[in-house]
Structures are given as C-alpha cells and as structure tokens.
GROMACS .gro file of C-alpha atoms in nm:
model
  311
    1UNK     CA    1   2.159   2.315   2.388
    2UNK     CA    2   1.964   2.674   2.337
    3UNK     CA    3   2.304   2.870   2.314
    4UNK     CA    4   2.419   2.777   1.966
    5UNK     CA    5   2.201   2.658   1.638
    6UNK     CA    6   2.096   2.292   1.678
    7UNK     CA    7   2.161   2.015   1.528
    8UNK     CA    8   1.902   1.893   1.325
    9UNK     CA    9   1.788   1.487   1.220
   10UNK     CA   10   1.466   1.370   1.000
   11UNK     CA   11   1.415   1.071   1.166
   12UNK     CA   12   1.221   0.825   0.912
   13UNK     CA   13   1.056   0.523   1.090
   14UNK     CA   14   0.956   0.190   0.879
   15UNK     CA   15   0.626   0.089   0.761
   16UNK     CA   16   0.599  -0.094   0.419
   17UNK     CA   17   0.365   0.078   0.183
   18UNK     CA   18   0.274   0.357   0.435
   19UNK     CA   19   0.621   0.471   0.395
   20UNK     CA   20   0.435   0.681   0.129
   21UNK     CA   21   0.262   0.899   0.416
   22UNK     CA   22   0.640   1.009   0.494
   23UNK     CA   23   0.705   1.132   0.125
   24UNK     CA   24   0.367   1.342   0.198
   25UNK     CA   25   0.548   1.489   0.496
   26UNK     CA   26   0.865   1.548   0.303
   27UNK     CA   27   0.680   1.700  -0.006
   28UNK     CA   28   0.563   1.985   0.277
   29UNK     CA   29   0.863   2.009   0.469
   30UNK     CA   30   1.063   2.096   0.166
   31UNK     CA   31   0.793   2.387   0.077
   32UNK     CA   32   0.834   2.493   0.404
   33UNK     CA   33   1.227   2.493   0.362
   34UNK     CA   34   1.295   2.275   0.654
   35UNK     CA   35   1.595   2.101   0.558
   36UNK     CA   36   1.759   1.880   0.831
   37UNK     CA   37   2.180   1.839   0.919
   38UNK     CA   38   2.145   1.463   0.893
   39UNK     CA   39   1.917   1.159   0.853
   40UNK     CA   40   1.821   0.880   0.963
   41UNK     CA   41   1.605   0.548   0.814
   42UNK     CA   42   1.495   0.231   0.933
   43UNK     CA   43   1.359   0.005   0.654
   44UNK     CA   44   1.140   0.191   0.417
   45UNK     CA   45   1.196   0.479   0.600
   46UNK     CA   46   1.577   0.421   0.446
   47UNK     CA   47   1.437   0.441   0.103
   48UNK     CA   48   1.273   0.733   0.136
   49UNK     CA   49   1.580   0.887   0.391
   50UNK     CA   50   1.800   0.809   0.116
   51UNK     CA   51   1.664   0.973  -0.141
   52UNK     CA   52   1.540   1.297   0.016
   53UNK     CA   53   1.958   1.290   0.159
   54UNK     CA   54   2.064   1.289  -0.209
   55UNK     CA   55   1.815   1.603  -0.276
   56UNK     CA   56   1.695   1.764  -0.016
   57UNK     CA   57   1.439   1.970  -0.174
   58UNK     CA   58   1.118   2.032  -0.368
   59UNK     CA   59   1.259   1.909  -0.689
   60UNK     CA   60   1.388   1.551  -0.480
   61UNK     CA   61   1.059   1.530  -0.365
   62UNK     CA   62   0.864   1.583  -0.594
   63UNK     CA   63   1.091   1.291  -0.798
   64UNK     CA   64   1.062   1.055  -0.479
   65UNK     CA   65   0.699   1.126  -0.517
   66UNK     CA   66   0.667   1.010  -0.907
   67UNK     CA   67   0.884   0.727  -0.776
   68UNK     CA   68   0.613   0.566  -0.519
   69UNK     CA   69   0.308   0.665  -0.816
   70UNK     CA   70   0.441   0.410  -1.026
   71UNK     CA   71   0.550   0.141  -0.797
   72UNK     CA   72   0.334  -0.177  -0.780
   73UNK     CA   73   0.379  -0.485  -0.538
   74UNK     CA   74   0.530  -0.655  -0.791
   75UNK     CA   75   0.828  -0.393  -0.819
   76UNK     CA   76   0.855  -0.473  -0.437
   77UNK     CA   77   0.734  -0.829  -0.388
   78UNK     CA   78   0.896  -1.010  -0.748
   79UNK     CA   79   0.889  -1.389  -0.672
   80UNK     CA   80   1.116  -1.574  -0.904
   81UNK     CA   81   1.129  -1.961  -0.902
   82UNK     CA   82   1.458  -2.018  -0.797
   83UNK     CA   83   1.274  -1.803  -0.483
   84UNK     CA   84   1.034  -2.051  -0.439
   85UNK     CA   85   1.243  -2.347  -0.442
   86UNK     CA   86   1.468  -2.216  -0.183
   87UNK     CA   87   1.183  -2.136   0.038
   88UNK     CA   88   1.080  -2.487   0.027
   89UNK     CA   89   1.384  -2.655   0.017
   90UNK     CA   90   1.479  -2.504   0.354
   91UNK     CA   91   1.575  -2.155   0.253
   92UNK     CA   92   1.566  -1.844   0.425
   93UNK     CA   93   1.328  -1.666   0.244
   94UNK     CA   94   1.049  -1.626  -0.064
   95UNK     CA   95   1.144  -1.281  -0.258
   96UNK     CA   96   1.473  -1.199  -0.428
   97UNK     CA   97   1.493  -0.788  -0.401
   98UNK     CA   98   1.532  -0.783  -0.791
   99UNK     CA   99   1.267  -0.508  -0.853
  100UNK     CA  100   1.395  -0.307  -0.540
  101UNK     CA  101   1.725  -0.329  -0.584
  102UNK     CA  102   1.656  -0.213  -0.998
  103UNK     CA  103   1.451   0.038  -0.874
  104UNK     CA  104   1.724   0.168  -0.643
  105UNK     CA  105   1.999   0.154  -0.921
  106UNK     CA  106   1.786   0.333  -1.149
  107UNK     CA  107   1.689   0.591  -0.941
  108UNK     CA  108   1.918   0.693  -0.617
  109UNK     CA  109   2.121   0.994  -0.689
  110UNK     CA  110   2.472   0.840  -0.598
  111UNK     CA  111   2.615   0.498  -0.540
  112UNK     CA  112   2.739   0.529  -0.182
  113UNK     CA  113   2.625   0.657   0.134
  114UNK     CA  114   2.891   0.906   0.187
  115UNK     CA  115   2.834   1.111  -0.150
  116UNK     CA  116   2.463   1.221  -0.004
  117UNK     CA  117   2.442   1.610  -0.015
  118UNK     CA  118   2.352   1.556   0.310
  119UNK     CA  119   2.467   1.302   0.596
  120UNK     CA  120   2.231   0.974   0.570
  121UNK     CA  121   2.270   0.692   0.855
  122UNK     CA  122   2.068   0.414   0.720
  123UNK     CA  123   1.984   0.121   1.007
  124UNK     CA  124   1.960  -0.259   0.998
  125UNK     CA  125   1.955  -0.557   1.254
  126UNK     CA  126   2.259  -0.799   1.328
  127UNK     CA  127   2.083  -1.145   1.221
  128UNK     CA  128   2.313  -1.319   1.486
  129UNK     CA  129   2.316  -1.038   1.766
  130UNK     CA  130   1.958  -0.882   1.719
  131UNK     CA  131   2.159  -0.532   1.752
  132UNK     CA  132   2.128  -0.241   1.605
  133UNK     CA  133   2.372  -0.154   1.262
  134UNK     CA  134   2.427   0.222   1.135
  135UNK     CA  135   2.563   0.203   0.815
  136UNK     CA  136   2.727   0.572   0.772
  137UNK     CA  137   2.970   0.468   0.452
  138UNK     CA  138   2.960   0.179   0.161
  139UNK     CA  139   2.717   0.101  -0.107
  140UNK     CA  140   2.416   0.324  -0.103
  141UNK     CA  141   2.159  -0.013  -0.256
  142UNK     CA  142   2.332  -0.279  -0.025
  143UNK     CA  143   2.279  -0.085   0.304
  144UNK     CA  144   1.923  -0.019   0.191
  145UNK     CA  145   1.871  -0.318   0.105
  146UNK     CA  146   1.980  -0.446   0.423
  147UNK     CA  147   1.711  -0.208   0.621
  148UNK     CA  148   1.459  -0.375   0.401
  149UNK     CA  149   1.512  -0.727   0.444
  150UNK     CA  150   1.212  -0.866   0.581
  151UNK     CA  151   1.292  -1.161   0.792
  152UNK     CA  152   1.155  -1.442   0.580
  153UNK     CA  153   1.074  -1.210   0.306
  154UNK     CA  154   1.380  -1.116   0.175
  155UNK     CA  155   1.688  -1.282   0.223
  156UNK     CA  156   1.975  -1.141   0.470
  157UNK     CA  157   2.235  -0.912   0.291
  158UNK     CA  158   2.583  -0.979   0.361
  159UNK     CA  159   2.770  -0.638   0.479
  160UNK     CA  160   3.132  -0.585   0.625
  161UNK     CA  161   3.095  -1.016   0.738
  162UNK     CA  162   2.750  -0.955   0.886
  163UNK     CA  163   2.436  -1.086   0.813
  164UNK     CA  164   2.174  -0.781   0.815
  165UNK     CA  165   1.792  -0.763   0.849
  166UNK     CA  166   1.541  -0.532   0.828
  167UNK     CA  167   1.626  -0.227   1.031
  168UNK     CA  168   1.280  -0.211   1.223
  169UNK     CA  169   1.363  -0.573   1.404
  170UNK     CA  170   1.585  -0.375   1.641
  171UNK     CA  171   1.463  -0.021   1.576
  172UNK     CA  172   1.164   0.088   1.373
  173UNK     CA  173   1.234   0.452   1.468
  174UNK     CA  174   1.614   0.543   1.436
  175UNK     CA  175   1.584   0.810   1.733
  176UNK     CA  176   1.936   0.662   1.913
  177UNK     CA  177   2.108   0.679   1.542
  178UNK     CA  178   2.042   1.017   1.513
  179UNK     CA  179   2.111   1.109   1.901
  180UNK     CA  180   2.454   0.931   1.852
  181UNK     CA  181   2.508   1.093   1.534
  182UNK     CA  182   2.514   1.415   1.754
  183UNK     CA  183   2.139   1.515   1.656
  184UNK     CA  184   2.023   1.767   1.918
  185UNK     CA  185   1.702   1.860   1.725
  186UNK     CA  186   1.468   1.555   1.613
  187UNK     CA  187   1.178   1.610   1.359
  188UNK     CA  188   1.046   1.219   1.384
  189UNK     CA  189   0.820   1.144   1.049
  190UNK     CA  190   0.638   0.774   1.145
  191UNK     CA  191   0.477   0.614   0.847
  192UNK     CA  192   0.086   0.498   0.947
  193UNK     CA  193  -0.034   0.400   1.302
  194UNK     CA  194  -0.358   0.189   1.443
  195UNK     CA  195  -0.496   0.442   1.677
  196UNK     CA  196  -0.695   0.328   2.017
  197UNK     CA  197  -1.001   0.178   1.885
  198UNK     CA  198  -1.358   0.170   2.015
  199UNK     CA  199  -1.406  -0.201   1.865
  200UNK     CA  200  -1.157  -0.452   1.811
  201UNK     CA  201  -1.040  -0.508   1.415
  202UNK     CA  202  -1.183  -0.783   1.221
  203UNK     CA  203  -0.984  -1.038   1.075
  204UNK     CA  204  -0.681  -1.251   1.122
  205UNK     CA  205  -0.441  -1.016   0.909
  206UNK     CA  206  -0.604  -0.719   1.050
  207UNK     CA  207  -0.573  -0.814   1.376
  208UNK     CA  208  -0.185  -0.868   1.377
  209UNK     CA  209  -0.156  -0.546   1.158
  210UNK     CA  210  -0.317  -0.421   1.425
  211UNK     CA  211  -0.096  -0.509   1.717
  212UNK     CA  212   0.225  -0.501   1.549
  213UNK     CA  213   0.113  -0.106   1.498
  214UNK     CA  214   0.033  -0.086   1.828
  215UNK     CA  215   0.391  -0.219   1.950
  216UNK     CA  216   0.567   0.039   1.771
  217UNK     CA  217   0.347   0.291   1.856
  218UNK     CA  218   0.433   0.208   2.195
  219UNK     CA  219   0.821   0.221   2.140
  220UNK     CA  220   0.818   0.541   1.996
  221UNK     CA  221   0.629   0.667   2.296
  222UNK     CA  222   0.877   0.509   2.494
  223UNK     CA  223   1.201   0.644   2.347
  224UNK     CA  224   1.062   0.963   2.267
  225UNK     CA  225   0.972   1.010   2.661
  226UNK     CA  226   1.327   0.833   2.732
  227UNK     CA  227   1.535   1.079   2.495
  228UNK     CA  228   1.372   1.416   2.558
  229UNK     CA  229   1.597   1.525   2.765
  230UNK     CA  230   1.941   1.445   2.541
  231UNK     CA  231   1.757   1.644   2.260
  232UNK     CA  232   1.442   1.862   2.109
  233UNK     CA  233   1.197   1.606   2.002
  234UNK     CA  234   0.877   1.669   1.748
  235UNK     CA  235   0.680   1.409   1.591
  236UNK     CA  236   0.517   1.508   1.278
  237UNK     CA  237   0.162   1.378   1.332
  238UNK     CA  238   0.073   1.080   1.092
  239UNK     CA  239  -0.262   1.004   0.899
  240UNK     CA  240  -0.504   0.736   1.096
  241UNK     CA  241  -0.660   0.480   1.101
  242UNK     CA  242  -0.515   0.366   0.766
  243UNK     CA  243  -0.809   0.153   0.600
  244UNK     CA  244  -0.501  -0.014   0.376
  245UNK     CA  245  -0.251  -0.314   0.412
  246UNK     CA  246   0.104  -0.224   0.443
  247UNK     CA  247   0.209  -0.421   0.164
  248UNK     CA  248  -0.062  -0.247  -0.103
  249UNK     CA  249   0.131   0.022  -0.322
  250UNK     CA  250  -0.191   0.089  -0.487
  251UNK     CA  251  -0.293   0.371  -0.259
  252UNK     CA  252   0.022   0.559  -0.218
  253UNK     CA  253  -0.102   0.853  -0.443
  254UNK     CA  254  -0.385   0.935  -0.174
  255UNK     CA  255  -0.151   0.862   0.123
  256UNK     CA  256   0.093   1.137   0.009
  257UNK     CA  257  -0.182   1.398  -0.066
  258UNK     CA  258  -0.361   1.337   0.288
  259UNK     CA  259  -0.025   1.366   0.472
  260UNK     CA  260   0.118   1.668   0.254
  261UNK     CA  261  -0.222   1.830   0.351
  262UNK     CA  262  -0.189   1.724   0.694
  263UNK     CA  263   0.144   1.836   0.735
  264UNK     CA  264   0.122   2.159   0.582
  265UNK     CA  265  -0.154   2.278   0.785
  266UNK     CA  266   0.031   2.133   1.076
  267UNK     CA  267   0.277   2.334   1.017
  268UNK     CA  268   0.134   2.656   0.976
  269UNK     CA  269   0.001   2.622   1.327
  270UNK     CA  270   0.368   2.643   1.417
  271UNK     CA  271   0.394   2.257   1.422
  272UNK     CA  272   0.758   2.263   1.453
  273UNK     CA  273   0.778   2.497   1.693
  274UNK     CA  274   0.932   2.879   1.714
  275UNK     CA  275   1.277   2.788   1.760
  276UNK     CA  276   1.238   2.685   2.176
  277UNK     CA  277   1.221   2.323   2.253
  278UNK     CA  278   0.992   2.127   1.975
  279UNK     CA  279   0.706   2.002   2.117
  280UNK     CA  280   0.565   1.655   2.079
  281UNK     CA  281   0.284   1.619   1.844
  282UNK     CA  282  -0.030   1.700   2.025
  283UNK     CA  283  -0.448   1.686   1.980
  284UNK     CA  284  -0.410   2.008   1.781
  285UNK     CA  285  -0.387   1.792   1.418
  286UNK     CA  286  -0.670   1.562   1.523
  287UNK     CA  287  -0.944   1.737   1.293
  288UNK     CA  288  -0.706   1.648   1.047
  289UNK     CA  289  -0.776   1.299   1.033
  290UNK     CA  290  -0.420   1.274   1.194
  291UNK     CA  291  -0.253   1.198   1.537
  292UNK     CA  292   0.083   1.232   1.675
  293UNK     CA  293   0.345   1.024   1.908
  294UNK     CA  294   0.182   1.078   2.237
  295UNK     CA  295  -0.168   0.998   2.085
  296UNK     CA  296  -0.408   1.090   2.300
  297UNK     CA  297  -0.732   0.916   2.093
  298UNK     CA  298  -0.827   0.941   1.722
  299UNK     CA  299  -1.138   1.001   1.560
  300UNK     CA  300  -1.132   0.668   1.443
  301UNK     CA  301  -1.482   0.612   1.482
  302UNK     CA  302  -1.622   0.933   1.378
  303UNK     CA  303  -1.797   0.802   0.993
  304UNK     CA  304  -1.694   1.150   0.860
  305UNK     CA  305  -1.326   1.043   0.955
  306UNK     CA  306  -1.357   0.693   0.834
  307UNK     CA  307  -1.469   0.824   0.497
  308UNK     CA  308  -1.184   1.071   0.495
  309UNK     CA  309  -0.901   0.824   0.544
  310UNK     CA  310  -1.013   0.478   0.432
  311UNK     CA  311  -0.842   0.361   0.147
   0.00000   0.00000   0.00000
C-alpha cells in the first residue's frame, strides 16, 4: 500500500444540521489543497459529498458554504397538508422533501452522479433488507434524496424497484463504500458528537440526542479499528459538545467557523499526516474545543469550553 500513491476517499458521515461542521472542514481542506480520488456520503453527509464532488475546491466551498447560511428548517422540514393527512391517515411519513429537493435542483452542479468532477458514491438503506445501497450512477437529487429520507420523516424514494431510506440506518459513516470503491487512504469528516460526560444530559430530547450520538460514535470506533488494516485511516477531529439540536439550521454560520478554525490548526500540526500511515485523530486538537474518533475525553465540562462551543 506504501509503494505507489494512494488512493484517496472523504468519507462524510450524517448528522442533520451539524452536517454544517463538515462544510467547516471542507472550507480548510480545500485551502490546504487536499483534494480526495473519490467520495463518499451518508445522509447529509451526501449533500455536502455531492456538492464538494461537483467542485472540489475553494470556490465549491465557499458556494456550499453560502448554501447552509441561508437555509432555514423550513427549507428542510416544509410540511404541506396533503403531508399531514397522509401521516394520519396511515401514511409513511410527515414532510414532503419539496424545499430539499428545490434546493438541490437549484443548486447541484450536474444532474447525475456520474458527471461529478470527481467520483461521488452516495449511500442509502434497503427499506425491506435494512442493507446497505451505493448509488455510483442515476439522478444526482433522487439518490440524495434517498440518503436523506428520514424514516418517518420523509417518505421512502423509489430507486432502480427499491424502496430507500436514509443512508445512516445502515451506515452513518460510509467507511466500507469507500474501502470497496478501492479507497486505500480515508480522511473520515463526522458531523457533531456527545463526548463522555461528567453529568448525565437533561431532558427527554436531549437525552436520546444524546445516546443516539453516542451509538455512532461507537460504530465509527468500531469500523475504524476493524478497517485499519485494509487502508490508512484519519478522522478529522469534530467540534464538541454541540450545545444545538440537530435539526436547528440557525447556527450553521458558527458551526462552520469553529470547525474551519479547528481544522486548519489541526492541520498545520500535520493532522493528516506526512505521507506514512494517517493516524487516527488524537488528544492533540482537544484545546480546540474538538475531539476525534478514538475520543479519549472532552473538555466538556471545562466553563471556558462550554462558552466556546455552546450554541
């Protein structure tokens, strides 16, 4: 794997609304000139995949960027009646993806997947099977759209005869995707995690925010420890705690600047490595109110770190 140049993969993990840490990341990987051989995207981490795929630079970030300033949860979250009378005549879910899907249209730089300057693998869940789907080729807004189906949220989108889910049911982090995709260099950008906490959270909501963080925290420790040795693996340490709810695109102006901060001085302590195996995100970033995949513990209880990151 050290003999010839790698293969590189951004792998973007899901996350709702913290999905706007990741364009932070992207906004300094791009200064940095770090552009990968392929991506991969699991729910809003296909959004953002997508996009960066279709310009993978400073301009497409900095575009991607203006795109999460002005999004509200009603661009995300647009009820509609015939919506409501589905839901509670038995239907399958409360949202139509109206204001996504417009959003999408309006804004993606190309129609299908294939026509992405570079290779984008976006990846949903089999309603019937529970399995994994990489969508390689098709319509660009339908396969994203698929990632991004919230179970009960959004309806199921119909693709090749299959009923498709959000992406993160099976797979919040698309490491396998990328490894399959022949990926032997992984730069993993997670969205927002609950770090180990001194006190347990408060509240009904922020108590299962809290766990379901903690799961996939957990299975990204897990296949990161069950992949290293199929490829380089580095996890680009994520902002945390994250005082916020997941589906609140009011804050994702001060997400991007704390991770693009966090990032960039992550990097220039040779985050990504000096060209040997990558390492996996470490304590170094902690005293940037950030922590990586193996997290060790977070200042989550310092006050000065509270202040620093509570939205």
């Amino acid at each position: 794997m050290h003999g010839s140049r790698p293969k590189t993969a951004f792998v973007l993990a899901g996350g709702g609304s913290y999905g706007a840490v990741q364009v932070g990341m992207l906004r300094a990987l791009a200064a940095h000139g770090v552009v990968p051989d392929l991506v991969t995207g699991s729910s809003v981490g296909a959004i953002n995949g997508a996009f960066f795929a279709g310009r993978p630079d400073p301009d497409g970030t900095r575009e991607l960027e203006q795109l999460w300033h002005q999004l509200r949860r009603s661009d995300i979250f647009s009820i509609g009646l015939r919506g409501l009378r589905a839901a509670f005549a038995g239907g399958n879910s409360f949202f139509e993806p109206l204001g996504l899907r417009r959003l999408l249209q309006k804004h993606l730089p190309y129609e299908r997947l294939e026509e992405s300057a570079i290779p984008i693998y976006v990846v949903a869940t089999d309603l019937l099977t529970g399995g994994q789907v990489h969508l390689r080729r098709g319509a660009a807004v339908d396969a994203i759209l698929a990632s991004c189906a919230i179970p009960g949220i959004y309806p199921p989108v119909h693709i090749d005869g299959r009923a498709l889910i959000d992406g993160a049911v099976a797979c919040n982090t698309p490491i396998r995707t990328a490894i399959d995709a022949g990926a032997t260099r992984l730069v993993l950008l997670p969205t927002a995690f609950a770090c180990p906490r001194a006190t347990p959270p408060r509240g009904v909501f922020a108590n299962a925010f809290h766990a379901m963080d903690l799961m996939v925290m957990q299975q990204l420790v897990h296949e990161t420890a069950e992949f290293a040795a199929r490829a380089q693996i580095v996890t680009v340490p994520p902002i945390c705690p994250v005082a916020a709810s997941p589906y609140d695109f009011s804050n994702a102006r001060r997400l991007i600047d704390l991770a693009a901060t966090s990032t960039e001085r992550w990097l220039e302590r040779n985050g990504l490595g000096d060209g040997g195996p990558m390492p996996a995100a470490s304590a170094a970033a902690m005293d940037d109110g950030s922590c990586g995949a193996e997290l060790p513990t977070c200042p989550s209880d310092d006050p000065a770190f509270a202040r620093s990151t509570s939205l």
